[in-house]
PDB file of C-alpha atoms in Angstrom:
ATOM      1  CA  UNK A  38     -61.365  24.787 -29.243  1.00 93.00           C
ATOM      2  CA  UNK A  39     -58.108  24.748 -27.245  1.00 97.00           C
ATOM      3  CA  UNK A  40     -56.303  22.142 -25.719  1.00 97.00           C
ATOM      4  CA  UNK A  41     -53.432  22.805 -23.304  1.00 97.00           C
ATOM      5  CA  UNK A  42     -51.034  20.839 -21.732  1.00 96.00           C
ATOM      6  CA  UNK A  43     -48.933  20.715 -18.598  1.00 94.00           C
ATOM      7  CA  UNK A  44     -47.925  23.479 -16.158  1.00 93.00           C
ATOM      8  CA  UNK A  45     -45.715  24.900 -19.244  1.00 92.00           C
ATOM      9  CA  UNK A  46     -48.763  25.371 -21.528  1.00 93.00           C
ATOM     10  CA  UNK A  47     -51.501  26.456 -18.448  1.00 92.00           C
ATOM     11  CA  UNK A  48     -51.213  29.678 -19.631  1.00 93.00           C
ATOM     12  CA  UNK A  49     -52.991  28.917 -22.833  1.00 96.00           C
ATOM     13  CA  UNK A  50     -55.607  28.404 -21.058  1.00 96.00           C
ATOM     14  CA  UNK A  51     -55.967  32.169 -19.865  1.00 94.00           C
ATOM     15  CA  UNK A  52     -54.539  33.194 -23.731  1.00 96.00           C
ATOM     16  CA  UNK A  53     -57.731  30.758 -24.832  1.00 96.00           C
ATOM     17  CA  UNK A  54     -60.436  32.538 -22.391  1.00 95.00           C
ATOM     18  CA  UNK A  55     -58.917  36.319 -23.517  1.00 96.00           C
ATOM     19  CA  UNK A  56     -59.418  35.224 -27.327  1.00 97.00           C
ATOM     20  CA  UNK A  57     -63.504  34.399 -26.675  1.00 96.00           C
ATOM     21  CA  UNK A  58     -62.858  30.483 -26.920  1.00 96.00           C
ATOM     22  CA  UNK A  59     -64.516  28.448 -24.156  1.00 95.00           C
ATOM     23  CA  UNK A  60     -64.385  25.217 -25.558  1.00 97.00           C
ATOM     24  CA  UNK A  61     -60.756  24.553 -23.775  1.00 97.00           C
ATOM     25  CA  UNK A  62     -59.543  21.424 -22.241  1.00 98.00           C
ATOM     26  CA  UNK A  63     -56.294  21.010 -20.117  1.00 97.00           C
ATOM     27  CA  UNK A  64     -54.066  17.577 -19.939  1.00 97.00           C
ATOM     28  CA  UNK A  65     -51.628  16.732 -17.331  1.00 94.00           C
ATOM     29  CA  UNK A  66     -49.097  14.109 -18.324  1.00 90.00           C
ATOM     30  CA  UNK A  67     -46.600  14.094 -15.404  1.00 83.00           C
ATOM     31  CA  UNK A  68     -44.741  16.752 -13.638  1.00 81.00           C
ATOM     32  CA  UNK A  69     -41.144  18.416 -14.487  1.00 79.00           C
ATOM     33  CA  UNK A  70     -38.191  18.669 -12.730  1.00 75.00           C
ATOM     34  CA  UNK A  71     -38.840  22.037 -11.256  1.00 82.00           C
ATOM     35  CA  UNK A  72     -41.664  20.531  -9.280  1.00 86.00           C
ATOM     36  CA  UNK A  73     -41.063  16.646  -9.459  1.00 79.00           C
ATOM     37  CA  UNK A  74     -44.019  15.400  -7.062  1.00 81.00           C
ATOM     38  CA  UNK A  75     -46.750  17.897  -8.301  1.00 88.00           C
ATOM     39  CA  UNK A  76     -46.667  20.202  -4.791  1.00 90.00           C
ATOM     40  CA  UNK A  77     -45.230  23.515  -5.352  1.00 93.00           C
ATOM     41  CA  UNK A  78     -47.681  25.729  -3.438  1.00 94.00           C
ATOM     42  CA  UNK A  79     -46.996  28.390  -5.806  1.00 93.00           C
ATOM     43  CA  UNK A  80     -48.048  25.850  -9.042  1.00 94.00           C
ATOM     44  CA  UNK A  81     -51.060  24.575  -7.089  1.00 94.00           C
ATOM     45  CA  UNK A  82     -52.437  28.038  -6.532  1.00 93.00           C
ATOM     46  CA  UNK A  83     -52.235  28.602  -9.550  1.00 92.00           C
ATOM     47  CA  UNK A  84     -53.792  25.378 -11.074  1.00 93.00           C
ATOM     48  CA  UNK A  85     -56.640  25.867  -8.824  1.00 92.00           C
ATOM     49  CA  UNK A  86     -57.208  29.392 -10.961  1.00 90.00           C
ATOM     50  CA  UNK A  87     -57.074  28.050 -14.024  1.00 90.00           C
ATOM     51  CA  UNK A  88     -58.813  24.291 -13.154  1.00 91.00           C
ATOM     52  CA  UNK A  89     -62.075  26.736 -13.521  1.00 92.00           C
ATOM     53  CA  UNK A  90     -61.528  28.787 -16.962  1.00 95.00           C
ATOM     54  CA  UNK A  91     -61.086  25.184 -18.614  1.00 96.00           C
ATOM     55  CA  UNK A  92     -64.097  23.048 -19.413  1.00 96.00           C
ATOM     56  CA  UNK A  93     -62.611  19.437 -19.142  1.00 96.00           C
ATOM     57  CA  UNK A  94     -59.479  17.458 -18.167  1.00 97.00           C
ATOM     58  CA  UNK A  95     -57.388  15.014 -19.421  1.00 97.00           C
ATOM     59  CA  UNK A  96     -54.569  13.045 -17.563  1.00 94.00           C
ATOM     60  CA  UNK A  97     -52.260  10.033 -18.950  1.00 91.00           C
ATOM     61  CA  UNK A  98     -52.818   7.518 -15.441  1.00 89.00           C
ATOM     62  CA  UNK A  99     -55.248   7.050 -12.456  1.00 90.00           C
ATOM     63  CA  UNK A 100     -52.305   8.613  -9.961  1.00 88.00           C
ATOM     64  CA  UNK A 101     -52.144  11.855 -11.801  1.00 92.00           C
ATOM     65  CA  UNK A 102     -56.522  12.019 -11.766  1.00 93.00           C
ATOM     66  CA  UNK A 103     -56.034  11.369  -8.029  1.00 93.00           C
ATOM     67  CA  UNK A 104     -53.926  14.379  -7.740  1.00 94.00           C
ATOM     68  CA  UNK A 105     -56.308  16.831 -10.438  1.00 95.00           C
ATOM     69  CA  UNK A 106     -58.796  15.937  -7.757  1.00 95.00           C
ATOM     70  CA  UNK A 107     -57.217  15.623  -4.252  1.00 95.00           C
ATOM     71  CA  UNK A 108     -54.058  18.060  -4.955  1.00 94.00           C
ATOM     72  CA  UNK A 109     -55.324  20.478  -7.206  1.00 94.00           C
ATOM     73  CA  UNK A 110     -58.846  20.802  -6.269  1.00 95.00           C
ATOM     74  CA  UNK A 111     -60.329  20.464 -10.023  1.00 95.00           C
ATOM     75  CA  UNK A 112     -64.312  20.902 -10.030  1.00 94.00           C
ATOM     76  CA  UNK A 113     -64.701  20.040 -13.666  1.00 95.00           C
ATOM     77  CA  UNK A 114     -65.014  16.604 -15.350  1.00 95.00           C
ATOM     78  CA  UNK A 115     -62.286  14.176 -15.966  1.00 95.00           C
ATOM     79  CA  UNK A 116     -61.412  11.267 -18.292  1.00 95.00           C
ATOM     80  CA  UNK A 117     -57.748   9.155 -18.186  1.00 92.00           C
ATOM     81  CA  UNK A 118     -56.895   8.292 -21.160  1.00 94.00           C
ATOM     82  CA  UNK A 119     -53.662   6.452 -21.451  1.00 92.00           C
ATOM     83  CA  UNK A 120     -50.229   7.232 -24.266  1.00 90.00           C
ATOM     84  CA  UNK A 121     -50.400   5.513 -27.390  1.00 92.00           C
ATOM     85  CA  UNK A 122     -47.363   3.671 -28.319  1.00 93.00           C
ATOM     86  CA  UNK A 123     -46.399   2.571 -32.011  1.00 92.00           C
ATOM     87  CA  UNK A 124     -46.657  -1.306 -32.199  1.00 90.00           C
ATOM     88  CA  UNK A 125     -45.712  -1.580 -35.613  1.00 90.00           C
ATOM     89  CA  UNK A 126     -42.457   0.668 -34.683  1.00 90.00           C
ATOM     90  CA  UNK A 127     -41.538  -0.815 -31.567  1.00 91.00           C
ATOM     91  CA  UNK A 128     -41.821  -4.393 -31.572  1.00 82.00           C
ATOM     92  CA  UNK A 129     -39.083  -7.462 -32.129  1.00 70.00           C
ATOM     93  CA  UNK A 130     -37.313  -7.504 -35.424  1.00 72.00           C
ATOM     94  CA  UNK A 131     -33.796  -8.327 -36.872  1.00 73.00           C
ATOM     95  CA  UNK A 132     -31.727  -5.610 -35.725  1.00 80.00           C
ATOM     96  CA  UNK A 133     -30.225  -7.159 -32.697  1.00 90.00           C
ATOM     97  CA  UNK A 134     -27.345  -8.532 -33.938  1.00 92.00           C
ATOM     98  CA  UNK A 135     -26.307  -5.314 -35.279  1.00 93.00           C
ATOM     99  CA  UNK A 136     -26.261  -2.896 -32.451  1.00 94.00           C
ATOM    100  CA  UNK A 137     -24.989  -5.627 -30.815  1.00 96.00           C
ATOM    101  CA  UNK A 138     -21.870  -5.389 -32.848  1.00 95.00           C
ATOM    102  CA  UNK A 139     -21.975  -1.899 -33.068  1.00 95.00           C
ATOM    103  CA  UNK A 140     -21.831  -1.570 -29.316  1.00 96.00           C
ATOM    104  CA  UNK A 141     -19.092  -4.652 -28.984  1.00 96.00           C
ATOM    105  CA  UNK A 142     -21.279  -6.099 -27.049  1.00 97.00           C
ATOM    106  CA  UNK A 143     -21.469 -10.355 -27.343  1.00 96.00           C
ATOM    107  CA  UNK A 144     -24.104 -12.033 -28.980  1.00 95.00           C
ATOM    108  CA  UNK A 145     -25.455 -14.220 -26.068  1.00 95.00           C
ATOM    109  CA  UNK A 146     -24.719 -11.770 -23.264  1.00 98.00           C
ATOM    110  CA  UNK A 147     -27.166 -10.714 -20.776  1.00 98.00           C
ATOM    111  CA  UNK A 148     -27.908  -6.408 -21.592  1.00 98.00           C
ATOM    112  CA  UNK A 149     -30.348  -4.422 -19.256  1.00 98.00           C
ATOM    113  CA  UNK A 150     -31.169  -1.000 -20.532  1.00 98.00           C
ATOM    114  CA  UNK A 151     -32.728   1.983 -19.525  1.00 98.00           C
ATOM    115  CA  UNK A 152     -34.022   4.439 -21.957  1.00 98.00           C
ATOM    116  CA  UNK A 153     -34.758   8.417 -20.418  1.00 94.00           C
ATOM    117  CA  UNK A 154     -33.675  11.870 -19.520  1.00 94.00           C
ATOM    118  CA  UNK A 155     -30.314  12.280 -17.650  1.00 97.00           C
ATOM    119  CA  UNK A 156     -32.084  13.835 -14.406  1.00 93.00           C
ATOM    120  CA  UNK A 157     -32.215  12.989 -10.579  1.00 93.00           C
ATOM    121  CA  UNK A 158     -35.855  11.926 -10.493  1.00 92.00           C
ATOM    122  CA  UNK A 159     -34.421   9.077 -13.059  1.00 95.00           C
ATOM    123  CA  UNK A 160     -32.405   7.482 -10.039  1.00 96.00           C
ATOM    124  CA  UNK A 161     -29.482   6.129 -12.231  1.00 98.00           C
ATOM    125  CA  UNK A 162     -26.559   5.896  -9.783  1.00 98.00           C
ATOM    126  CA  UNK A 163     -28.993   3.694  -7.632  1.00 97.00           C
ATOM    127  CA  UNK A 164     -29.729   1.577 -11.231  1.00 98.00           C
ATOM    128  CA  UNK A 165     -25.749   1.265 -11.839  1.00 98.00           C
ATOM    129  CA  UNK A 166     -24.816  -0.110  -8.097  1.00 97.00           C
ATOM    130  CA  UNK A 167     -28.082  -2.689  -8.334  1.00 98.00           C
ATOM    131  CA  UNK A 168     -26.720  -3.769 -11.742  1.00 98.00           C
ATOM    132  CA  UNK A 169     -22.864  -3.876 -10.525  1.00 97.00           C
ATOM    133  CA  UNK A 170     -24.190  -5.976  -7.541  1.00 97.00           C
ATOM    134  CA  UNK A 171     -26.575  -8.481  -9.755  1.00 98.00           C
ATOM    135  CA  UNK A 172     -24.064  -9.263 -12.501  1.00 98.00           C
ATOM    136  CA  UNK A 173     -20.829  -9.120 -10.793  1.00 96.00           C
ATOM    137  CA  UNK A 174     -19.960 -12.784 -11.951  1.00 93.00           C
ATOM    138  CA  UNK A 175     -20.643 -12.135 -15.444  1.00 97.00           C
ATOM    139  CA  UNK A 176     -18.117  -9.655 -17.496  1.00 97.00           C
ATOM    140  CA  UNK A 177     -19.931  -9.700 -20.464  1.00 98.00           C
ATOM    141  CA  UNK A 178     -23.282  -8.128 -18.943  1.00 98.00           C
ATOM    142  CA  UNK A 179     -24.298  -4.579 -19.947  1.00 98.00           C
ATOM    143  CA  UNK A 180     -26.114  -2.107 -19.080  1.00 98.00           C
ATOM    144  CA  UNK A 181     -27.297   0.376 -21.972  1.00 98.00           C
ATOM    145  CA  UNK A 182     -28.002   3.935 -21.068  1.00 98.00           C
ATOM    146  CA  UNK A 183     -29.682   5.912 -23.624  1.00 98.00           C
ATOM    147  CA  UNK A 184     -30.531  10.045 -22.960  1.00 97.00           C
ATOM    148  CA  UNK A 185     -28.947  12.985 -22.251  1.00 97.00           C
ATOM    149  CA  UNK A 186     -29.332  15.606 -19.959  1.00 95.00           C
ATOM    150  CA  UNK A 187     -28.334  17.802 -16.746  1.00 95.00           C
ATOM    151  CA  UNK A 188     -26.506  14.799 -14.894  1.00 96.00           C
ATOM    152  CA  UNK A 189     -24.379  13.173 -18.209  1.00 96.00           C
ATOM    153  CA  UNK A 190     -21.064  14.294 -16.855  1.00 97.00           C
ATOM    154  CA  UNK A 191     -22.201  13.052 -13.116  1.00 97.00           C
ATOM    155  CA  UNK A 192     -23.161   9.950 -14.103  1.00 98.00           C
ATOM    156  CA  UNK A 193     -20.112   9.398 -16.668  1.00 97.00           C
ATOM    157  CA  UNK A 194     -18.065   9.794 -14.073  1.00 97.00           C
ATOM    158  CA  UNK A 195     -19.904   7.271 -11.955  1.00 97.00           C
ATOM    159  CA  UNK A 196     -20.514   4.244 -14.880  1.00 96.00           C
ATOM    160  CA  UNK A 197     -18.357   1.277 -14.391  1.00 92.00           C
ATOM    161  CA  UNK A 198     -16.551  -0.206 -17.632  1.00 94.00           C
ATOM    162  CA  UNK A 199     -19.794  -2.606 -18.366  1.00 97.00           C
ATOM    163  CA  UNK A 200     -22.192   0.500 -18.196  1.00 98.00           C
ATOM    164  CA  UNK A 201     -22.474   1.934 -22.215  1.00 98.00           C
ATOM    165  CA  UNK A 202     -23.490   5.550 -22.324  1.00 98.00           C
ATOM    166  CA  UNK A 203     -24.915   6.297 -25.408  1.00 98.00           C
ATOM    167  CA  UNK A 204     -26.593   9.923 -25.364  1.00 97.00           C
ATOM    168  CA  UNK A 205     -29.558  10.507 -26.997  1.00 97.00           C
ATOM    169  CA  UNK A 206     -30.401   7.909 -30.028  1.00 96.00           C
ATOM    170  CA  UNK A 207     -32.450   8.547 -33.207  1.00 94.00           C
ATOM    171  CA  UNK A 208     -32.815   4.305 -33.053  1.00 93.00           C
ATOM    172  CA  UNK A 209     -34.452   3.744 -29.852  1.00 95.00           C
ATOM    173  CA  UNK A 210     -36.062   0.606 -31.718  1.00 95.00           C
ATOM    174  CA  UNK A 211     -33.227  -0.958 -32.399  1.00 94.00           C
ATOM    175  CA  UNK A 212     -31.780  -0.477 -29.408  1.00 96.00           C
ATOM    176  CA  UNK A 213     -34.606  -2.057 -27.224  1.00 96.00           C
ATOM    177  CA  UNK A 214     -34.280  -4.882 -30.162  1.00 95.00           C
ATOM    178  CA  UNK A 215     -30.499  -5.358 -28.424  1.00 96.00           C
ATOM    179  CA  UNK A 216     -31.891  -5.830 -24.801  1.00 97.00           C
ATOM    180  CA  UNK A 217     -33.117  -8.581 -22.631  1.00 98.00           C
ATOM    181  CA  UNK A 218     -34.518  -6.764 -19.554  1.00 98.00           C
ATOM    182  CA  UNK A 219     -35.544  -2.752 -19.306  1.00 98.00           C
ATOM    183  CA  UNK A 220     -35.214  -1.412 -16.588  1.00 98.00           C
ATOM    184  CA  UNK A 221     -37.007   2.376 -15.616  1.00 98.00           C
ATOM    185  CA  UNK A 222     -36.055   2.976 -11.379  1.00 96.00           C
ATOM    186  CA  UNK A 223     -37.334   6.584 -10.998  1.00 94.00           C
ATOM    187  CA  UNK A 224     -38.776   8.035  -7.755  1.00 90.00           C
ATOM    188  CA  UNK A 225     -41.929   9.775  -9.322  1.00 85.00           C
ATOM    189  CA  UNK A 226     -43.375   9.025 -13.028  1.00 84.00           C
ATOM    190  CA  UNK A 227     -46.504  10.194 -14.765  1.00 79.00           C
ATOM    191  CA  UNK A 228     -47.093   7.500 -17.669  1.00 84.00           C
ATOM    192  CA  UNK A 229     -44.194   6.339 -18.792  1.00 91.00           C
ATOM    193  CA  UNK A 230     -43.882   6.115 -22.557  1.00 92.00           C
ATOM    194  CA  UNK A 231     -40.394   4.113 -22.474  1.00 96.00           C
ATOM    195  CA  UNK A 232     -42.401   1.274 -20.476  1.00 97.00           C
ATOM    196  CA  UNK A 233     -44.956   0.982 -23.216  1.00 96.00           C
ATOM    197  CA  UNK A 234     -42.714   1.269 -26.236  1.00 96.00           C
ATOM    198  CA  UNK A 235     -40.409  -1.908 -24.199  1.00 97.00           C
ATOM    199  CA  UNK A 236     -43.699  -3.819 -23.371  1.00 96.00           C
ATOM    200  CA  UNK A 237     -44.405  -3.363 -27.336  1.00 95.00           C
ATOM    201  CA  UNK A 238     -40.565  -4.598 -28.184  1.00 96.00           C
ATOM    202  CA  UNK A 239     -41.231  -8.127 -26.184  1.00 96.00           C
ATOM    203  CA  UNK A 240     -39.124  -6.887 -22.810  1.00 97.00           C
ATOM    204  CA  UNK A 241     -39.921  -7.703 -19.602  1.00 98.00           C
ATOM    205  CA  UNK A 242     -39.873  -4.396 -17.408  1.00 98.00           C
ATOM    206  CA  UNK A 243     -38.483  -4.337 -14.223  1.00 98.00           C
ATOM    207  CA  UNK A 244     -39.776  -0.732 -12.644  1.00 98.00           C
ATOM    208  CA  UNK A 245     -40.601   1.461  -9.693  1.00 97.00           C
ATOM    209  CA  UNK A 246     -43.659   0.618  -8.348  1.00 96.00           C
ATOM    210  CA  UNK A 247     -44.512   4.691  -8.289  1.00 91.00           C
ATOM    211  CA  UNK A 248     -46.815   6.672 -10.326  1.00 86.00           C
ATOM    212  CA  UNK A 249     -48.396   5.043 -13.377  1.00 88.00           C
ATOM    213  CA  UNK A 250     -45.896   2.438 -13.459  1.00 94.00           C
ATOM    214  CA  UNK A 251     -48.418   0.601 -11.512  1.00 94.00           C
ATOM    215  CA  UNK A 252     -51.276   1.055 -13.949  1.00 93.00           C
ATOM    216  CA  UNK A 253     -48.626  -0.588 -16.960  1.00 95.00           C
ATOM    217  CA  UNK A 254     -47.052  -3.166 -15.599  1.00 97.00           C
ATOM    218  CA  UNK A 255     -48.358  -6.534 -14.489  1.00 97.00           C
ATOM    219  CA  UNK A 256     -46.560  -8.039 -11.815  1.00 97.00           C
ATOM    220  CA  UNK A 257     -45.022 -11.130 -12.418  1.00 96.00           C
ATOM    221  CA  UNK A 258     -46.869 -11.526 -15.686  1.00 98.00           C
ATOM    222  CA  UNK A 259     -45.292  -8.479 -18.033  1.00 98.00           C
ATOM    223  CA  UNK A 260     -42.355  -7.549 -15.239  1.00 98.00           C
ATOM    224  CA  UNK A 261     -41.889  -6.711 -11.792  1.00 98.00           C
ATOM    225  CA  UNK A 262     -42.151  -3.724  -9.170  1.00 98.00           C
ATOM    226  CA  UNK A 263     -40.355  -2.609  -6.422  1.00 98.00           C
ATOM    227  CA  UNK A 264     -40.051  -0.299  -4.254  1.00 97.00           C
ATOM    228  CA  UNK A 265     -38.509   3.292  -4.827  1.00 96.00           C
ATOM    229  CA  UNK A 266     -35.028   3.794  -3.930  1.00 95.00           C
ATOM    230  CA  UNK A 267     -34.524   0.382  -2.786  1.00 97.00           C
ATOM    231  CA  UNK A 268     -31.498  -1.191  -4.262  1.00 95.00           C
ATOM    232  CA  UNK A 269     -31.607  -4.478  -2.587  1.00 97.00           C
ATOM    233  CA  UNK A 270     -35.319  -5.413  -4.547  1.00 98.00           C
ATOM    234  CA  UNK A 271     -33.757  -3.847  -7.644  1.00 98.00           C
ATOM    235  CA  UNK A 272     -30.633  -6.033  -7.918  1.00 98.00           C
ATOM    236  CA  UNK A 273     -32.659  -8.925  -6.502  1.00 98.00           C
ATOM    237  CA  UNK A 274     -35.178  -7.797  -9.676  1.00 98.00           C
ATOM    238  CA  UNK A 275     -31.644  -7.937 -12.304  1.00 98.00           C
ATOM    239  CA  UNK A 276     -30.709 -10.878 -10.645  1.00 98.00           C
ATOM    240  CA  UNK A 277     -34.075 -12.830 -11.537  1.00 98.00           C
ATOM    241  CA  UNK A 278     -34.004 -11.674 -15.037  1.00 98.00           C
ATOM    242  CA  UNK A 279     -30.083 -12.880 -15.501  1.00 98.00           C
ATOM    243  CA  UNK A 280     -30.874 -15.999 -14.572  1.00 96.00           C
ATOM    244  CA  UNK A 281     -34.058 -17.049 -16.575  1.00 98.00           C
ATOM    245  CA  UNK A 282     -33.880 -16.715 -20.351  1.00 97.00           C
ATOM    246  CA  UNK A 283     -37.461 -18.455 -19.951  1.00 98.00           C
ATOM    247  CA  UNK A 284     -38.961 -15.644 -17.339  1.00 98.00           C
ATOM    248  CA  UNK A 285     -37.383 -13.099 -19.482  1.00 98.00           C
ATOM    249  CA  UNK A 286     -39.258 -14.688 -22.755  1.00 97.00           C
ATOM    250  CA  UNK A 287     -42.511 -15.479 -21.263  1.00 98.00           C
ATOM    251  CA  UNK A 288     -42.880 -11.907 -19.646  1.00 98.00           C
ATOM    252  CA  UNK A 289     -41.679  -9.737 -22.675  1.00 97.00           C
ATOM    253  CA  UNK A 290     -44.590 -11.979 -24.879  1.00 97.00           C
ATOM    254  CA  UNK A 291     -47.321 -11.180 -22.302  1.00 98.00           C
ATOM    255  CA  UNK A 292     -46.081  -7.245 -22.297  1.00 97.00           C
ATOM    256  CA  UNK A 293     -46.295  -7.105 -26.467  1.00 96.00           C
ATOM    257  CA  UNK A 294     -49.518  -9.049 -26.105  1.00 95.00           C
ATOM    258  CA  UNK A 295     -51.042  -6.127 -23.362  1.00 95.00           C
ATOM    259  CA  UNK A 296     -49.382  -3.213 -24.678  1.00 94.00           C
ATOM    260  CA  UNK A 297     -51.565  -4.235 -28.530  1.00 91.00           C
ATOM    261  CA  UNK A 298     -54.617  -4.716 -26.787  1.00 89.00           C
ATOM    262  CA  UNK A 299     -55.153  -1.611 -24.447  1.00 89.00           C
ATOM    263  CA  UNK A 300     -52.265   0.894 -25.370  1.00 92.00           C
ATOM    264  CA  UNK A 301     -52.511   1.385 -28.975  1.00 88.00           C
ATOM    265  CA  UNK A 302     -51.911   4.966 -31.115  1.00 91.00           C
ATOM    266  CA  UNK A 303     -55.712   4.607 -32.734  1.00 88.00           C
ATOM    267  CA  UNK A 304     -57.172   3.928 -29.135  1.00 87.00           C
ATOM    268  CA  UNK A 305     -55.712   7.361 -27.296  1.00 92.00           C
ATOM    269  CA  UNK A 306     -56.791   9.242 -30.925  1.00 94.00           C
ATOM    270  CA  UNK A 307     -60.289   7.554 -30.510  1.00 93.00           C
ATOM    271  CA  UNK A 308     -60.686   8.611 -26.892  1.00 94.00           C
ATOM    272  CA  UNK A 309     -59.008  12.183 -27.660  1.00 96.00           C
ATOM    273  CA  UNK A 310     -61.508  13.193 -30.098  1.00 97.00           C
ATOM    274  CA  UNK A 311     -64.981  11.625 -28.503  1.00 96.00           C
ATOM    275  CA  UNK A 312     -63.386  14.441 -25.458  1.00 97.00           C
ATOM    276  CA  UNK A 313     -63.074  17.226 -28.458  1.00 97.00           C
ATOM    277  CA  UNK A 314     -66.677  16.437 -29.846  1.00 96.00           C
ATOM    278  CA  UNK A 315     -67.911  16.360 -26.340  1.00 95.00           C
ATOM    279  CA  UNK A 316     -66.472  19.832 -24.702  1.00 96.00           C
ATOM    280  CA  UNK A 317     -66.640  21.655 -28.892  1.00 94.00           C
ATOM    281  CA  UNK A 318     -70.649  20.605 -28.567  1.00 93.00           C
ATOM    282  CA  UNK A 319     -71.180  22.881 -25.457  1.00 82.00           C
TER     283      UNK A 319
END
């Protein structure tokens, strides 16, 4: 059997069908920055081809399903199954006070982070005025930014002297280890794997409330939403989160305690392969 994935591997799916194989399944996961709410025409024409050479469908939240089925048009069956996250990798440890020092950054001082691609869709210049507004009395407050990508030299240009660019990282671990609050303000997300691996690191998230950031995080019990492109409820989001070491605490617990019990690597393999036996059986 075949399983493809995304716009950039739908035409496996025709590759599949042309090699005799009709056990095929096609996952959607989010959509890329050529076509960053899921509506090309051109895409969706084609989708609608393809939705009937495959026999099943996967997709990472209920918001991308809704779309397979209103959007797209897909016929066949469906099953969400969410991203797997590595608790054992990602969770609180003893390497805060190092980056901490690495980044000259003081022990006890309040550090928001964000953790994804350089691109538009991410929203950062909105993210860096919030934070600028929410933390103006406190010059030791950070703000990490980890990733690279199409809008580094943009977004250099815009970071004040208490935002940290730090490119792409081979330690995302211990870098979420270093943070008190995550933060993730794009205007359009699939399932957002960043969320998960912060939930599983004991941080509170403070997101969008777009996409499947809705289906991840539990308001006011692992983090808050707000809306998209709204810098007033984002600072007013930092702003809570300086000021309660407590909230902070009691949030980033319930998040690890969530992310083990529903988002775990050996439940998405489970669910993966009863979809495998399933469509391989036919």
């Amino acid at each position: 059997m075949v399983h493809t994935r995304n716009w950039g591997g739908s035409d496996g799916i025709v590759a599949a069908r042309l090699a005799g194989i009709r056990s095929i399944v096609h996952g959607e996961h989010g959509w890329d920055p050529g076509d960053p709410d899921g509506r090309n025409p051109r895409r969706l024409k084609w989708r609608r081809r393809f939705s009937n050479m495959a026999r099943e469908f996967t997709c990472v939240s209920k918001d991308i399903a809704r779309w397979l089925g209103e959007d797209v048009g897909v016929k066949r069956p469906m099953t969400q199954v969410y991203n797997g996250v590595d608790v054992d990798a990602f969770c609180a440890g003893d390497g805060r006070d190092a980056i901490r020092r690495e980044l000259s950054i003081a022990p006890d001082a309040f550090v928001a982070g964000i953790v994804g691609r350089l691109d538009p869709i991410k929203d950062h210049p909105r993210l860096f005025d919030a934070f600028e507004k929410a933390t103006a009395g406190d010059p030791d407050a950070r703000l990490v930014v980890v990733g690279d990508g199409p809008e580094r030299e943009r977004l250099d240009a815009l970071a004040g002297e208490r935002v940290l660019m730090l490119g792409n990282r081979r330690d995302v671990p211990a870098i979420l280890q270093a943070l008190d609050l995550f933060v993730l303000c794009s205007w359009n997300e699939g399932i957002s794997n960043t969320i998960l691996e912060a939930m599983a690191s004991s941080l509170p998230v403070l997101a969008t409330q777009i996409g499947g950031n809705t289906e991840l995080v539990l308001p006011h019990v692992t983090g808050v939403l707000v809306p998209a492109k709204d810098a007033t409820a984002l600072s007013d989001g930092i702003t809570a989160y300086h000021g309660s070491v407590d909230l902070r605490q009691t949030q980033g617990k319930a998040g690890r305690d969530r992310v083990c019990e529903k988002f775990s690597i050996a439940a998405m393999v489970d669910s993966y392969e009863q979809i495998w036996r399933r469509v391989a059986a036919h």
